[in-house]
Amino acid sequence: MVDNYGDVGVCWRLARELVTEHGITVRLWIDDLASARRLIPSLDPALVRQVVGGVDIRAWVSPLPDAAPGAVVIAAFAASLPEPFLEAMALRSPRPAWINLEYLSAEDWVAGCHRLPSPHPRLPLVQHFFFPGLDARTGGLLREADYDTRRQAFSREAFRQALELPPEQPGERMVSLFTYENPALPELLEMWSKSPAPVCCLVPEGRVLPGLAAHLGLSGLRAGDKILHEALTVCVLPFVEQARYDELLWACDLNFVRGEDSFVRAQWAGVPFVWHIYAQEEDAHLAKLQAFMTRYLDGVEPAAALALQEFWLAWNRGEGVAAAWPSFESRLPLLGAHGSAWSARLRESGELAANLVRFCKVEIE
Ligand code: TRH
């Protein structure tokens, strides 16, 4: 998919954690090395085999080159394994633990399906479903052991300087905008440009730029551009390597995120955020969106919960954001406090890489 990085983003994060925190040898097969390079700048898309950050990265080509299956085989996000590879898995002794790493969802059925076995119809192999999730009944979320250390070392001022952002204005709100194309974008920007307090909007390079440029009356935008539009300053940022994306979230007062991985990182950051969920056929994503909001807003003061729901739904619908903004904006301080508490609660649910290692070592025969 052009400009979709979530699947490789999660796999890369998991692979790095398994290597650095658990001392495991990891071979990562990727079918789109060019996209992966955005997140892993030292990757060479022309190489079928290379080691980056301790991970043995291979090009997933068809047919898959002969490679002996490891002790654990993880197929992520509905990737189906080639038949010859499955046959090699069946011949291995002992047979590999076979994990089907699923998408994240806050829906209730997830806890019931997490860790379920599914025998292969023909071969003597059993795959186990492993679901990321928001509570201890699931696999949890990825979170690197050095997250807190990195955050403590983070300086918002140094971040601004490194990106050559304009000096902070009194009362300014800094917002990051990592989102899919959205018909509500002009409405949002127009509102911010008329806002009584300055808004500094940081937009990573990506698919939203053409719409943004059109709204600003420009033929195009690229990293480094800074456009002042009344109370709104738009700064286009370079797409940074994945390890540095957290810094953007820490630097801002409000983050617009999307997909799966940036959505998770926004929750760890504990800063108020707006989730643009990846749209699925027959609006299947709306149930996922609602399930998350219900979980996330449990215990939040009703008016603030309603304000968040109305703004998120407007943003995902692509209309009505101006009407929903004032109420949402006035609740951002409260939602910020809630975001920190939510992030602390998530930690108690366990960490995905550690849970996966334990599951493979202890629970699968
Ligand atoms: O790229 P996405 O839209 O990915 C989506 C979802 O994962 C969705 O579930 C999937 O099915 C679809 O792709 C095909 O959004 P996501 O998940 O947030 O991934 C973006 C990744 O990019 C994430 O790992 C963070 C990273 N990133 C950087 O490394 N540098 C940057 O500057 C930015 C803005 C993001």
mmCIF file of C-alpha atoms and ligand atoms in Angstrom:
data_model
loop_
_atom_site.group_PDB
_atom_site.id
_atom_site.type_symbol
_atom_site.label_atom_id
_atom_site.label_comp_id
_atom_site.label_asym_id
_atom_site.label_seq_id
_atom_site.Cartn_x
_atom_site.Cartn_y
_atom_site.Cartn_z
ATOM 1 C CA MET A 1 0.000 0.000 0.000
ATOM 2 C CA VAL A 2 1.363 3.383 -0.886
ATOM 3 C CA ASP A 3 2.031 5.420 2.225
ATOM 4 C CA ASN A 4 0.782 2.843 4.724
ATOM 5 C CA TYR A 5 3.403 1.886 7.213
ATOM 6 C CA GLY A 6 1.461 0.396 10.082
ATOM 7 C CA ASP A 7 1.992 -3.288 9.338
ATOM 8 C CA VAL A 8 5.723 -3.062 8.774
ATOM 9 C CA GLY A 9 5.845 -0.517 11.596
ATOM 10 C CA VAL A 10 4.501 -2.986 14.124
ATOM 11 C CA CYS A 11 6.654 -5.869 12.791
ATOM 12 C CA TRP A 12 9.818 -3.796 12.908
ATOM 13 C CA ARG A 13 9.080 -2.604 16.426
ATOM 14 C CA LEU A 14 8.425 -6.169 17.578
ATOM 15 C CA ALA A 15 11.525 -7.525 15.829
ATOM 16 C CA ARG A 16 13.745 -4.899 17.432
ATOM 17 C CA GLU A 17 12.328 -5.590 20.871
ATOM 18 C CA LEU A 18 12.824 -9.346 20.509
ATOM 19 C CA VAL A 19 16.450 -8.764 19.545
ATOM 20 C CA THR A 20 17.427 -6.040 21.992
ATOM 21 C CA GLU A 21 15.344 -6.941 25.022
ATOM 22 C CA HIS A 22 15.008 -10.708 24.756
ATOM 23 C CA GLY A 23 18.242 -11.690 22.994
ATOM 24 C CA ILE A 24 16.342 -13.605 20.299
ATOM 25 C CA THR A 25 17.612 -14.085 16.747
ATOM 26 C CA VAL A 26 15.006 -12.611 14.387
ATOM 27 C CA ARG A 27 14.591 -12.970 10.656
ATOM 28 C CA LEU A 28 12.032 -10.484 9.322
ATOM 29 C CA TRP A 29 10.482 -11.055 5.891
ATOM 30 C CA ILE A 30 9.147 -7.868 4.275
ATOM 31 C CA ASP A 31 7.324 -7.731 0.942
ATOM 32 C CA ASP A 32 7.680 -3.970 0.471
ATOM 33 C CA LEU A 33 11.197 -2.873 1.362
ATOM 34 C CA ALA A 34 10.761 0.511 -0.297
ATOM 35 C CA SER A 35 7.969 1.503 2.110
ATOM 36 C CA ALA A 36 9.836 0.014 5.050
ATOM 37 C CA ARG A 37 12.760 2.278 4.261
ATOM 38 C CA ARG A 38 10.758 5.330 5.358
ATOM 39 C CA LEU A 39 10.744 3.942 8.879
ATOM 40 C CA ILE A 40 14.178 2.318 8.691
ATOM 41 C CA PRO A 41 16.323 4.782 6.735
ATOM 42 C CA SER A 42 19.444 2.594 6.686
ATOM 43 C CA LEU A 43 17.577 -0.181 4.861
ATOM 44 C CA ASP A 44 18.647 -0.799 1.276
ATOM 45 C CA PRO A 45 15.532 -1.851 -0.711
ATOM 46 C CA ALA A 46 17.738 -3.419 -3.407
ATOM 47 C CA LEU A 47 19.159 -6.063 -1.060
ATOM 48 C CA VAL A 48 17.339 -9.343 -0.581
ATOM 49 C CA ARG A 49 19.195 -9.894 2.676
ATOM 50 C CA GLN A 50 20.707 -7.460 5.164
ATOM 51 C CA VAL A 51 21.117 -7.016 8.896
ATOM 52 C CA VAL A 52 19.791 -3.773 10.348
ATOM 53 C CA GLY A 53 19.708 -3.047 14.062
ATOM 54 C CA GLY A 54 20.504 -6.689 14.740
ATOM 55 C CA VAL A 55 17.493 -7.912 12.706
ATOM 56 C CA ASP A 56 18.106 -10.171 9.693
ATOM 57 C CA ILE A 57 15.845 -8.522 7.111
ATOM 58 C CA ARG A 58 14.883 -10.540 4.028
ATOM 59 C CA ALA A 59 12.931 -9.582 0.935
ATOM 60 C CA TRP A 60 9.691 -11.588 0.782
ATOM 61 C CA VAL A 61 9.717 -12.567 -2.868
ATOM 62 C CA SER A 62 7.828 -15.287 -4.656
ATOM 63 C CA PRO A 63 8.855 -18.049 -4.560
ATOM 64 C CA LEU A 64 10.287 -17.590 -1.104
ATOM 65 C CA PRO A 65 13.992 -18.543 -1.058
ATOM 66 C CA ASP A 66 14.809 -21.749 0.768
ATOM 67 C CA ALA A 67 15.091 -20.888 4.439
ATOM 68 C CA ALA A 68 14.827 -23.224 7.362
ATOM 69 C CA PRO A 69 11.944 -22.138 9.620
ATOM 70 C CA GLY A 70 12.981 -20.891 13.047
ATOM 71 C CA ALA A 71 11.767 -22.148 16.420
ATOM 72 C CA VAL A 72 8.919 -19.622 16.248
ATOM 73 C CA VAL A 73 7.149 -18.468 13.097
ATOM 74 C CA ILE A 74 5.042 -15.318 13.357
ATOM 75 C CA ALA A 75 2.705 -14.443 10.513
ATOM 76 C CA ALA A 76 1.570 -10.898 11.097
ATOM 77 C CA PHE A 77 -1.612 -9.209 9.957
ATOM 78 C CA ALA A 78 -3.185 -12.031 7.989
ATOM 79 C CA ALA A 79 -0.031 -12.807 5.980
ATOM 80 C CA SER A 80 -0.425 -16.310 4.590
ATOM 81 C CA LEU A 81 2.676 -18.458 4.567
ATOM 82 C CA PRO A 82 3.754 -20.079 1.278
ATOM 83 C CA GLU A 83 2.974 -23.803 1.034
ATOM 84 C CA PRO A 84 6.650 -24.955 0.772
ATOM 85 C CA PHE A 85 7.475 -23.003 3.915
ATOM 86 C CA LEU A 86 4.568 -24.603 5.768
ATOM 87 C CA GLU A 87 5.785 -27.999 4.646
ATOM 88 C CA ALA A 88 9.280 -27.188 5.933
ATOM 89 C CA MET A 89 7.698 -26.176 9.247
ATOM 90 C CA ALA A 90 5.909 -29.522 9.445
ATOM 91 C CA LEU A 91 9.209 -31.360 8.913
ATOM 92 C CA ARG A 92 11.114 -29.392 11.538
ATOM 93 C CA SER A 93 11.866 -31.082 14.833
ATOM 94 C CA PRO A 94 10.684 -29.795 17.172
ATOM 95 C CA ARG A 95 7.912 -28.152 15.168
ATOM 96 C CA PRO A 96 7.914 -24.367 15.349
ATOM 97 C CA ALA A 97 5.511 -22.459 17.518
ATOM 98 C CA TRP A 98 3.293 -20.813 14.895
ATOM 99 C CA ILE A 99 1.764 -17.489 15.806
ATOM 100 C CA ASN A 100 -0.827 -15.503 13.921
ATOM 101 C CA LEU A 101 -0.283 -11.945 15.151
ATOM 102 C CA GLU A 102 -3.546 -10.091 14.688
ATOM 103 C CA TYR A 103 -4.643 -6.465 14.364
ATOM 104 C CA LEU A 104 -5.385 -4.437 17.468
ATOM 105 C CA SER A 105 -9.008 -4.033 18.416
ATOM 106 C CA ALA A 106 -10.755 -2.966 21.611
ATOM 107 C CA GLU A 107 -13.792 -5.103 20.796
ATOM 108 C CA ASP A 108 -14.986 -7.533 23.468
ATOM 109 C CA TRP A 109 -14.661 -10.698 21.356
ATOM 110 C CA VAL A 110 -10.862 -10.269 21.204
ATOM 111 C CA ALA A 111 -10.222 -11.602 24.723
ATOM 112 C CA GLY A 112 -12.110 -14.786 23.845
ATOM 113 C CA CYS A 113 -10.036 -15.409 20.709
ATOM 114 C CA HIS A 114 -6.618 -14.480 22.078
ATOM 115 C CA ARG A 115 -4.333 -17.566 22.237
ATOM 116 C CA LEU A 116 -6.859 -19.868 20.558
ATOM 117 C CA PRO A 117 -5.314 -22.751 18.601
ATOM 118 C CA SER A 118 -6.201 -23.463 14.997
ATOM 119 C CA PRO A 119 -4.929 -26.756 13.566
ATOM 120 C CA HIS A 120 -3.760 -26.811 9.971
ATOM 121 C CA PRO A 121 -6.279 -28.830 7.908
ATOM 122 C CA ARG A 122 -3.642 -31.134 6.419
ATOM 123 C CA LEU A 123 -0.248 -30.701 8.060
ATOM 124 C CA PRO A 124 0.651 -31.549 11.671
ATOM 125 C CA LEU A 125 0.851 -27.888 12.602
ATOM 126 C CA VAL A 126 -1.163 -25.698 14.965
ATOM 127 C CA GLN A 127 -1.226 -21.949 14.735
ATOM 128 C CA HIS A 128 -2.193 -19.799 17.695
ATOM 129 C CA PHE A 129 -3.950 -16.474 17.431
ATOM 130 C CA PHE A 130 -2.198 -13.726 19.344
ATOM 131 C CA PHE A 131 -4.126 -10.487 19.760
ATOM 132 C CA PRO A 132 -2.708 -7.165 20.877
ATOM 133 C CA GLY A 133 -5.090 -5.488 23.255
ATOM 134 C CA LEU A 134 -5.872 -3.063 25.997
ATOM 135 C CA ASP A 135 -6.136 -5.338 28.997
ATOM 136 C CA ALA A 136 -4.504 -8.327 30.642
ATOM 137 C CA ARG A 137 -6.870 -10.789 28.906
ATOM 138 C CA THR A 138 -5.058 -9.995 25.635
ATOM 139 C CA GLY A 139 -1.463 -9.796 24.426
ATOM 140 C CA GLY A 140 -1.082 -6.137 25.445
ATOM 141 C CA LEU A 141 0.763 -3.490 23.432
ATOM 142 C CA LEU A 142 4.369 -3.047 22.323
ATOM 143 C CA ARG A 143 6.334 -0.711 24.542
ATOM 144 C CA GLU A 144 10.098 -0.598 24.552
ATOM 145 C CA ALA A 145 11.887 -0.959 27.885
ATOM 146 C CA ASP A 146 13.748 2.320 27.320
ATOM 147 C CA TYR A 147 10.571 4.334 26.672
ATOM 148 C CA ASP A 148 10.627 6.217 29.986
ATOM 149 C CA THR A 149 14.348 6.940 29.772
ATOM 150 C CA ARG A 150 13.958 8.360 26.286
ATOM 151 C CA ARG A 151 11.032 10.452 27.385
ATOM 152 C CA GLN A 152 12.835 11.834 30.421
ATOM 153 C CA ALA A 153 15.749 12.851 28.197
ATOM 154 C CA PHE A 154 13.408 14.575 25.744
ATOM 155 C CA SER A 155 13.457 18.368 25.574
ATOM 156 C CA ARG A 156 10.662 20.158 23.764
ATOM 157 C CA GLU A 157 12.924 23.144 23.237
ATOM 158 C CA ALA A 158 15.678 21.020 21.670
ATOM 159 C CA PHE A 159 13.043 19.360 19.472
ATOM 160 C CA ARG A 160 11.844 22.759 18.231
ATOM 161 C CA GLN A 161 15.363 23.861 17.503
ATOM 162 C CA ALA A 162 16.321 20.648 15.713
ATOM 163 C CA LEU A 163 13.344 21.058 13.382
ATOM 164 C CA GLU A 164 13.934 24.800 13.060
ATOM 165 C CA LEU A 165 10.393 25.529 14.188
ATOM 166 C CA PRO A 166 9.405 29.155 14.724
ATOM 167 C CA PRO A 167 9.723 30.425 18.325
ATOM 168 C CA GLU A 168 6.804 29.474 20.547
ATOM 169 C CA GLN A 169 4.162 32.197 20.780
ATOM 170 C CA PRO A 170 2.374 33.013 24.052
ATOM 171 C CA GLY A 171 -0.677 30.774 24.499
ATOM 172 C CA GLU A 172 0.220 28.686 21.471
ATOM 173 C CA ARG A 173 -1.179 25.179 21.004
ATOM 174 C CA MET A 174 1.088 22.755 19.160
ATOM 175 C CA VAL A 175 -0.668 20.007 17.224
ATOM 176 C CA SER A 176 0.693 17.110 15.167
ATOM 177 C CA LEU A 177 -1.328 16.005 12.166
ATOM 178 C CA PHE A 178 -0.527 12.480 10.949
ATOM 179 C CA THR A 179 -3.700 11.495 9.230
ATOM 180 C CA TYR A 180 -5.295 10.125 6.072
ATOM 181 C CA GLU A 181 -6.845 12.409 3.457
ATOM 182 C CA ASN A 182 -9.902 13.975 5.023
ATOM 183 C CA PRO A 183 -12.606 16.216 3.500
ATOM 184 C CA ALA A 184 -12.856 17.936 6.891
ATOM 185 C CA LEU A 185 -9.263 19.173 6.693
ATOM 186 C CA PRO A 186 -10.095 22.621 5.200
ATOM 187 C CA GLU A 187 -12.756 23.158 7.869
ATOM 188 C CA LEU A 188 -10.288 22.295 10.618
ATOM 189 C CA LEU A 189 -7.546 24.534 9.263
ATOM 190 C CA GLU A 190 -9.922 27.414 8.666
ATOM 191 C CA MET A 191 -11.121 27.198 12.225
ATOM 192 C CA TRP A 192 -7.590 27.158 13.602
ATOM 193 C CA SER A 193 -6.600 30.120 11.459
ATOM 194 C CA LYS A 194 -9.465 32.125 13.042
ATOM 195 C CA SER A 195 -8.699 30.866 16.539
ATOM 196 C CA PRO A 196 -8.052 33.495 19.278
ATOM 197 C CA ALA A 197 -4.898 31.615 20.357
ATOM 198 C CA PRO A 198 -2.121 30.705 17.920
ATOM 199 C CA VAL A 199 -1.999 27.137 16.614
ATOM 200 C CA CYS A 200 1.218 25.551 15.350
ATOM 201 C CA CYS A 201 0.361 22.521 13.250
ATOM 202 C CA LEU A 202 3.174 20.052 12.529
ATOM 203 C CA VAL A 203 2.452 17.865 9.511
ATOM 204 C CA PRO A 204 4.779 14.968 8.647
ATOM 205 C CA GLU A 205 5.363 14.506 4.927
ATOM 206 C CA GLY A 206 2.752 12.213 3.473
ATOM 207 C CA ARG A 207 -0.517 11.765 1.703
ATOM 208 C CA VAL A 208 -2.270 14.661 3.421
ATOM 209 C CA LEU A 209 0.044 17.278 1.890
ATOM 210 C CA PRO A 210 -1.742 17.760 -1.471
ATOM 211 C CA GLY A 211 -5.044 18.581 0.271
ATOM 212 C CA LEU A 212 -3.255 20.852 2.686
ATOM 213 C CA ALA A 213 -1.439 22.690 -0.104
ATOM 214 C CA ALA A 214 -4.680 23.133 -2.050
ATOM 215 C CA HIS A 215 -6.358 24.629 0.983
ATOM 216 C CA LEU A 216 -3.484 27.061 1.472
ATOM 217 C CA GLY A 217 -3.588 28.020 -2.222
ATOM 218 C CA LEU A 218 -0.173 26.492 -2.947
ATOM 219 C CA SER A 219 0.884 24.174 -5.752
ATOM 220 C CA GLY A 220 2.672 21.853 -3.326
ATOM 221 C CA LEU A 221 4.335 21.495 0.038
ATOM 222 C CA ARG A 222 7.479 19.749 1.217
ATOM 223 C CA ALA A 223 9.452 19.150 4.371
ATOM 224 C CA GLY A 224 10.804 22.349 5.825
ATOM 225 C CA ASP A 225 7.970 24.553 4.533
ATOM 226 C CA LYS A 226 6.420 26.905 7.075
ATOM 227 C CA ILE A 227 3.262 28.780 6.181
ATOM 228 C CA LEU A 228 1.675 31.440 8.313
ATOM 229 C CA HIS A 229 -2.070 31.706 7.778
ATOM 230 C CA GLU A 230 -3.553 34.191 10.301
ATOM 231 C CA ALA A 231 -3.435 32.446 13.734
ATOM 232 C CA LEU A 232 -2.302 29.183 12.168
ATOM 233 C CA THR A 233 1.292 28.236 11.385
ATOM 234 C CA VAL A 234 1.671 25.073 9.348
ATOM 235 C CA CYS A 235 5.101 23.410 9.484
ATOM 236 C CA VAL A 236 5.806 20.463 7.214
ATOM 237 C CA LEU A 237 8.159 17.987 8.862
ATOM 238 C CA PRO A 238 10.355 15.347 7.287
ATOM 239 C CA PHE A 239 9.189 11.794 7.863
ATOM 240 C CA VAL A 240 11.512 10.729 10.673
ATOM 241 C CA GLU A 241 12.800 7.247 11.447
ATOM 242 C CA GLN A 242 10.389 5.273 13.569
ATOM 243 C CA ALA A 243 12.396 5.489 16.769
ATOM 244 C CA ARG A 244 11.966 9.281 16.670
ATOM 245 C CA TYR A 245 8.235 9.457 15.962
ATOM 246 C CA ASP A 246 7.475 9.422 19.713
ATOM 247 C CA GLU A 247 9.262 12.766 20.055
ATOM 248 C CA LEU A 248 6.682 14.435 17.860
ATOM 249 C CA LEU A 249 3.900 13.084 20.074
ATOM 250 C CA TRP A 250 5.661 14.195 23.268
ATOM 251 C CA ALA A 251 6.254 17.672 21.872
ATOM 252 C CA CYS A 252 2.601 18.413 21.086
ATOM 253 C CA ASP A 253 -0.482 19.366 23.090
ATOM 254 C CA LEU A 254 -2.765 17.404 20.774
ATOM 255 C CA ASN A 255 -1.930 14.629 18.318
ATOM 256 C CA PHE A 256 -3.882 13.480 15.303
ATOM 257 C CA VAL A 257 -2.893 9.861 14.631
ATOM 258 C CA ARG A 258 -4.092 7.074 12.404
ATOM 259 C CA GLY A 259 -3.911 3.333 11.658
ATOM 260 C CA GLU A 260 -2.538 1.131 14.425
ATOM 261 C CA ASP A 261 1.018 1.936 15.418
ATOM 262 C CA SER A 262 0.773 5.733 15.696
ATOM 263 C CA PHE A 263 -2.537 5.191 17.541
ATOM 264 C CA VAL A 264 -0.735 3.036 20.124
ATOM 265 C CA ARG A 265 2.146 5.481 20.444
ATOM 266 C CA ALA A 266 -0.334 8.307 21.091
ATOM 267 C CA GLN A 267 -1.762 6.305 23.971
ATOM 268 C CA TRP A 268 1.678 5.803 25.494
ATOM 269 C CA ALA A 269 2.395 9.515 25.122
ATOM 270 C CA GLY A 270 -0.656 10.215 27.299
ATOM 271 C CA VAL A 271 -1.337 13.477 25.451
ATOM 272 C CA PRO A 272 -4.887 14.139 24.139
ATOM 273 C CA PHE A 273 -5.278 12.675 20.678
ATOM 274 C CA VAL A 274 -7.678 12.190 17.797
ATOM 275 C CA TRP A 275 -7.732 8.807 16.062
ATOM 276 C CA HIS A 276 -8.346 8.605 12.329
ATOM 277 C CA ILE A 277 -9.074 4.911 12.039
ATOM 278 C CA TYR A 278 -8.144 3.007 8.865
ATOM 279 C CA ALA A 279 -11.394 2.649 6.903
ATOM 280 C CA GLN A 280 -12.505 -0.907 6.136
ATOM 281 C CA GLU A 281 -15.113 -2.344 3.809
ATOM 282 C CA GLU A 282 -18.734 -2.057 4.909
ATOM 283 C CA ASP A 283 -17.700 0.409 7.615
ATOM 284 C CA ALA A 284 -16.354 -2.431 9.784
ATOM 285 C CA HIS A 285 -13.953 0.089 11.283
ATOM 286 C CA LEU A 286 -16.756 2.059 12.918
ATOM 287 C CA ALA A 287 -17.451 -0.749 15.399
ATOM 288 C CA LYS A 288 -13.724 -0.784 16.252
ATOM 289 C CA LEU A 289 -13.727 2.969 16.695
ATOM 290 C CA GLN A 290 -16.771 2.863 18.959
ATOM 291 C CA ALA A 291 -15.352 -0.050 20.971
ATOM 292 C CA PHE A 292 -12.176 1.889 21.641
ATOM 293 C CA MET A 293 -13.986 5.087 22.606
ATOM 294 C CA THR A 294 -16.209 3.166 25.016
ATOM 295 C CA ARG A 295 -13.194 1.591 26.718
ATOM 296 C CA TYR A 296 -11.082 4.723 26.674
ATOM 297 C CA LEU A 297 -13.793 6.967 28.046
ATOM 298 C CA ASP A 298 -14.917 4.685 30.842
ATOM 299 C CA GLY A 299 -14.944 6.820 33.993
ATOM 300 C CA VAL A 300 -14.389 10.125 32.160
ATOM 301 C CA GLU A 301 -16.703 12.965 33.133
ATOM 302 C CA PRO A 302 -19.761 12.622 30.790
ATOM 303 C CA ALA A 303 -19.504 16.060 29.134
ATOM 304 C CA ALA A 304 -15.822 15.521 28.298
ATOM 305 C CA ALA A 305 -16.520 11.995 27.062
ATOM 306 C CA LEU A 306 -19.274 13.303 24.809
ATOM 307 C CA ALA A 307 -17.032 16.090 23.515
ATOM 308 C CA LEU A 308 -14.323 13.613 22.542
ATOM 309 C CA GLN A 309 -16.775 11.219 20.904
ATOM 310 C CA GLU A 310 -18.379 13.980 18.876
ATOM 311 C CA PHE A 311 -15.073 15.331 17.656
ATOM 312 C CA TRP A 312 -13.607 11.917 16.801
ATOM 313 C CA LEU A 313 -16.757 10.887 14.968
ATOM 314 C CA ALA A 314 -16.842 14.176 13.041
ATOM 315 C CA TRP A 315 -13.188 13.737 12.040
ATOM 316 C CA ASN A 316 -13.743 10.154 10.934
ATOM 317 C CA ARG A 317 -16.956 11.108 9.098
ATOM 318 C CA GLY A 318 -15.167 13.979 7.413
ATOM 319 C CA GLU A 319 -17.666 16.651 8.378
ATOM 320 C CA GLY A 320 -18.824 18.672 11.345
ATOM 321 C CA VAL A 321 -15.420 19.235 12.952
ATOM 322 C CA ALA A 322 -15.897 22.998 13.404
ATOM 323 C CA ALA A 323 -19.121 22.448 15.336
ATOM 324 C CA ALA A 324 -17.533 19.781 17.523
ATOM 325 C CA TRP A 325 -14.227 21.579 18.160
ATOM 326 C CA PRO A 326 -15.090 24.209 20.859
ATOM 327 C CA SER A 327 -16.445 21.643 23.275
ATOM 328 C CA PHE A 328 -13.562 19.253 22.594
ATOM 329 C CA GLU A 329 -10.985 22.008 22.908
ATOM 330 C CA SER A 330 -12.342 23.209 26.239
ATOM 331 C CA ARG A 331 -11.951 19.653 27.609
ATOM 332 C CA LEU A 332 -8.366 19.123 26.459
ATOM 333 C CA PRO A 333 -6.851 19.765 29.934
ATOM 334 C CA LEU A 334 -9.148 17.188 31.480
ATOM 335 C CA LEU A 335 -8.528 14.763 28.626
ATOM 336 C CA GLY A 336 -4.781 15.259 29.080
ATOM 337 C CA ALA A 337 -5.019 14.159 32.716
ATOM 338 C CA HIS A 338 -7.122 11.211 31.606
ATOM 339 C CA GLY A 339 -4.576 10.330 28.900
ATOM 340 C CA SER A 340 -1.796 10.031 31.505
ATOM 341 C CA ALA A 341 -3.961 7.837 33.722
ATOM 342 C CA TRP A 342 -4.947 5.671 30.733
ATOM 343 C CA SER A 343 -1.331 5.208 29.745
ATOM 344 C CA ALA A 344 -0.453 4.146 33.304
ATOM 345 C CA ARG A 345 -3.359 1.684 33.318
ATOM 346 C CA LEU A 346 -2.262 0.197 29.976
ATOM 347 C CA ARG A 347 1.138 -0.619 31.423
ATOM 348 C CA GLU A 348 -0.462 -2.866 33.958
ATOM 349 C CA SER A 349 -1.922 -4.979 31.137
ATOM 350 C CA GLY A 350 1.491 -6.298 30.181
ATOM 351 C CA GLU A 351 3.727 -5.761 27.179
ATOM 352 C CA LEU A 352 3.219 -7.526 23.876
ATOM 353 C CA ALA A 353 6.759 -8.736 23.088
ATOM 354 C CA ALA A 354 7.251 -10.036 26.629
ATOM 355 C CA ASN A 355 3.828 -11.715 26.592
ATOM 356 C CA LEU A 356 4.573 -13.313 23.242
ATOM 357 C CA VAL A 357 7.937 -14.648 24.391
ATOM 358 C CA ARG A 358 6.350 -16.104 27.512
ATOM 359 C CA PHE A 359 3.513 -17.646 25.502
ATOM 360 C CA CYS A 360 5.914 -19.351 23.085
ATOM 361 C CA LYS A 361 8.311 -20.536 25.769
ATOM 362 C CA VAL A 362 5.902 -21.641 28.417
ATOM 363 C CA GLU A 363 2.463 -22.225 26.988
ATOM 364 C CA ILE A 364 2.900 -23.815 23.574
ATOM 365 C CA GLU A 365 4.137 -27.389 23.614
HETATM 366 O O1 TRH B 1 0.631 3.889 7.956
HETATM 367 P P1 TRH B 1 -0.647 3.601 8.635
HETATM 368 O O2 TRH B 1 -1.808 4.221 8.018
HETATM 369 O O3 TRH B 1 -0.843 2.035 8.717
HETATM 370 C C1 TRH B 1 -2.074 1.426 8.456
HETATM 371 C C2 TRH B 1 -2.564 0.689 9.685
HETATM 372 O O4 TRH B 1 -1.587 -0.008 10.377
HETATM 373 C C3 TRH B 1 -3.682 -0.263 9.302
HETATM 374 O O5 TRH B 1 -4.042 -1.059 10.396
HETATM 375 C C4 TRH B 1 -3.193 -1.115 8.148
HETATM 376 O O6 TRH B 1 -4.029 -2.086 7.822
HETATM 377 C C5 TRH B 1 -2.915 -0.178 6.988
HETATM 378 O O7 TRH B 1 -1.820 0.627 7.342
HETATM 379 C C6 TRH B 1 -2.568 -0.915 5.698
HETATM 380 O O8 TRH B 1 -0.596 4.119 10.142
HETATM 381 P P2 TRH B 1 0.207 3.601 11.410
HETATM 382 O O9 TRH B 1 -0.254 2.226 11.802
HETATM 383 O O10 TRH B 1 0.105 4.616 12.420
HETATM 384 O O11 TRH B 1 1.714 3.464 10.937
HETATM 385 C C7 TRH B 1 2.534 4.555 10.694
HETATM 386 C C8 TRH B 1 3.964 4.221 11.075
HETATM 387 O O12 TRH B 1 4.821 5.239 10.631
HETATM 388 C C9 TRH B 1 4.181 4.094 12.583
HETATM 389 O O13 TRH B 1 5.040 3.001 12.851
HETATM 390 C C10 TRH B 1 4.895 5.374 12.943
HETATM 391 C C11 TRH B 1 5.687 5.619 11.694
HETATM 392 N N1 TRH B 1 6.144 6.990 11.468
HETATM 393 C C12 TRH B 1 7.513 7.206 11.397
HETATM 394 O O14 TRH B 1 8.309 6.270 11.537
HETATM 395 N N2 TRH B 1 7.967 8.472 11.142
HETATM 396 C C13 TRH B 1 7.131 9.530 10.982
HETATM 397 O O15 TRH B 1 7.599 10.670 10.749
HETATM 398 C C14 TRH B 1 5.720 9.284 11.070
HETATM 399 C C15 TRH B 1 4.764 10.431 10.908
HETATM 400 C C16 TRH B 1 5.272 8.003 11.305
#
